[in-house]
GROMACS .gro file of C-alpha atoms in nm:
model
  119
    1UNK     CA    1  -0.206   1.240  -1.539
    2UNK     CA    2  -0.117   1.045  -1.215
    3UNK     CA    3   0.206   0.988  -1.087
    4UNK     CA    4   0.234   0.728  -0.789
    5UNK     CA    5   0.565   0.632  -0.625
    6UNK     CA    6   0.617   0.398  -0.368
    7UNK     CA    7   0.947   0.405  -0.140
    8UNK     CA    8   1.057   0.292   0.197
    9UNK     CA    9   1.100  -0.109   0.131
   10UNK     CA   10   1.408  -0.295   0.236
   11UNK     CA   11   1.491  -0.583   0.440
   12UNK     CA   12   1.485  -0.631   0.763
   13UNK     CA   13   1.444  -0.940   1.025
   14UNK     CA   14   1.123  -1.041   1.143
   15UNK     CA   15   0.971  -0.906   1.424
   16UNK     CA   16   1.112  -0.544   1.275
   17UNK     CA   17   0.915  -0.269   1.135
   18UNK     CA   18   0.915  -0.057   0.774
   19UNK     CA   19   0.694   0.205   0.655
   20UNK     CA   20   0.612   0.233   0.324
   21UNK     CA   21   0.512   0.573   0.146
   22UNK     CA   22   0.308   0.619  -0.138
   23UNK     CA   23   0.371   0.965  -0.296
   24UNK     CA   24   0.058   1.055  -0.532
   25UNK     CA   25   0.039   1.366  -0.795
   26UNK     CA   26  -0.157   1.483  -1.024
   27UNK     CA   27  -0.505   1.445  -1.120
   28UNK     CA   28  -0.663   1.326  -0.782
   29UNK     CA   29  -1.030   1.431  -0.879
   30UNK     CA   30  -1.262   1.187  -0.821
   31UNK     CA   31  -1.063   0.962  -0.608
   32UNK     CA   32  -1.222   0.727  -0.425
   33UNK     CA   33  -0.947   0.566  -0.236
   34UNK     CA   34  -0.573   0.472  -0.222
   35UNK     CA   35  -0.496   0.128  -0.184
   36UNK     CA   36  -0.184  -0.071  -0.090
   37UNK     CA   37  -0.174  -0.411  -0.296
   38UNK     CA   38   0.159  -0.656  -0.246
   39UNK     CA   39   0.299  -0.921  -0.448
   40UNK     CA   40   0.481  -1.233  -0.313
   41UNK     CA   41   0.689  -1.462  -0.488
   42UNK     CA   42   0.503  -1.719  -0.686
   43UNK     CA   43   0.187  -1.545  -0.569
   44UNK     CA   44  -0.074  -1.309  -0.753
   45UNK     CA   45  -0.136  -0.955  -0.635
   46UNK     CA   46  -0.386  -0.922  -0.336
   47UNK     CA   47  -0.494  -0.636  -0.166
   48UNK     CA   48  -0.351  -0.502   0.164
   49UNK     CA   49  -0.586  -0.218   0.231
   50UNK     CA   50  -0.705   0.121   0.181
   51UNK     CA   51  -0.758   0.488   0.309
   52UNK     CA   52  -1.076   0.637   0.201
   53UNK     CA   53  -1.103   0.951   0.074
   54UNK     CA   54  -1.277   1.069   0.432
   55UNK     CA   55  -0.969   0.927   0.581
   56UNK     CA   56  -1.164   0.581   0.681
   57UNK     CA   57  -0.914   0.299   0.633
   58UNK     CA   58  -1.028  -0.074   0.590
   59UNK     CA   59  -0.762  -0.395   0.589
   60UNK     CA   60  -0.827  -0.693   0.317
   61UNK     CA   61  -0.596  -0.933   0.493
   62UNK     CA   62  -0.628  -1.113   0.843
   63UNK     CA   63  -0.301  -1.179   0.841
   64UNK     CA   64  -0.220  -0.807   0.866
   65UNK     CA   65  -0.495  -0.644   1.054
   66UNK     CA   66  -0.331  -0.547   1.386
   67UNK     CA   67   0.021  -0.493   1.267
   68UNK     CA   68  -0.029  -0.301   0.956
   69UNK     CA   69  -0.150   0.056   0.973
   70UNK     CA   70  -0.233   0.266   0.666
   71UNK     CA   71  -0.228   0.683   0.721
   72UNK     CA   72  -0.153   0.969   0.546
   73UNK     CA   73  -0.064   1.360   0.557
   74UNK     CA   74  -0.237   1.627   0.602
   75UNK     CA   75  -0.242   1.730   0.221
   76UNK     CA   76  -0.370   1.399   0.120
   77UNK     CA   77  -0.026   1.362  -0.088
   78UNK     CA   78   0.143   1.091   0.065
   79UNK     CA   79  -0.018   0.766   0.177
   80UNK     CA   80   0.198   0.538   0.492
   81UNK     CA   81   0.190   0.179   0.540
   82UNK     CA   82   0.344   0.148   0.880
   83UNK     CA   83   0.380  -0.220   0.923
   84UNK     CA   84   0.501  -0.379   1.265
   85UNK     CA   85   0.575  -0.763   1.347
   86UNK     CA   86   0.711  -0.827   1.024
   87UNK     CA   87   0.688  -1.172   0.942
   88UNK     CA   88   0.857  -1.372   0.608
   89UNK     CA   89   0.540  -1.447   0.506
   90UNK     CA   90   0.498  -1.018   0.454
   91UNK     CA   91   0.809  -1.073   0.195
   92UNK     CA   92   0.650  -0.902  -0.106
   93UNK     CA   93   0.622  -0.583  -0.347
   94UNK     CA   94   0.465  -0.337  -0.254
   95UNK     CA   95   0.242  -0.132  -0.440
   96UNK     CA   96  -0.030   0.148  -0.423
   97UNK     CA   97  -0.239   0.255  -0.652
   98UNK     CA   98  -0.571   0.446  -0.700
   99UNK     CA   99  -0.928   0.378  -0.682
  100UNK     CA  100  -1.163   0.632  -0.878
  101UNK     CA  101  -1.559   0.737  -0.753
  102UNK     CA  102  -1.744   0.442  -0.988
  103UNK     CA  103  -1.431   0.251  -1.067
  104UNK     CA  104  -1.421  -0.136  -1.029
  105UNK     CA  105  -1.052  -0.105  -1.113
  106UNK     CA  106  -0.716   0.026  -0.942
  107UNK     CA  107  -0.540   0.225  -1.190
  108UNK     CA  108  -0.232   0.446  -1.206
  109UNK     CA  109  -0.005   0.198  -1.036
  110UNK     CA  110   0.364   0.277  -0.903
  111UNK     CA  111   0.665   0.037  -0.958
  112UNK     CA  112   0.649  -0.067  -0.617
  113UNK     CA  113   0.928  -0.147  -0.318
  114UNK     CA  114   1.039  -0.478  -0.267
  115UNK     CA  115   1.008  -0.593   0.154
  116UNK     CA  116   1.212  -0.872   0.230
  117UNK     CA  117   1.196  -1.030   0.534
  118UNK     CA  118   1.386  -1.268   0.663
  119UNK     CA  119   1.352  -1.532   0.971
   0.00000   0.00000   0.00000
């Protein structure tokens, strides 16, 4: 079993910054990667990025690459999304969730954190 919690949303104005943390436990054999995915209003779920299990990360959206930064600890237990130059447009849920070696799939998602920004 996998337990994933997200925490660290709120609002704030734009041009602020949040980071989000994505607290994984459990069975983490065979993980391939951690993403963070967001959901705006009236919008379906896209990928933000991801932190490889070497540590690589890789960003899915322009619109964030440059302002949105995606670390973690050093016992691989906790997963950041430090995101700067918060825009209304970022206004979303958050969530993370967890790619498996072979898997086409994220699985084992968390509730997520709503980010609000506002202009």
């Amino acid at each position: 079993q996998v337990h994933v919690v997200e925490s660290g949303g709120g609002l704030v104005q734009a041009g602020e910054s949040l980071r989000l943390s994505c607290a994984v436990s459990g069975n983490m054999f065979n993980v391939a990667a951690v993403g963070w995915h967001r959901q705006g209003p009236a919008k379906e779920r896209e990928l933000v990025g991801l932190i490889l299990a070497n540590g690589a990360t890789g960003y899915a959206l322009d619109s964030v690459k440059g302002r949105f930064t995606i670390s973690r600890d050093d016992a691989k237990t906790t997963v950041y999304l430090q995101m700067n130059s918060l825009k209304p447009e970022d206004t979303a849920v958050y969530y993370c969730a967890i790619l498996r070696k072979g898997a086409t799939k994220y699985e084992h998602w968390g509730r997520g954190t709503q980010v609000t920004v506002s202009s």
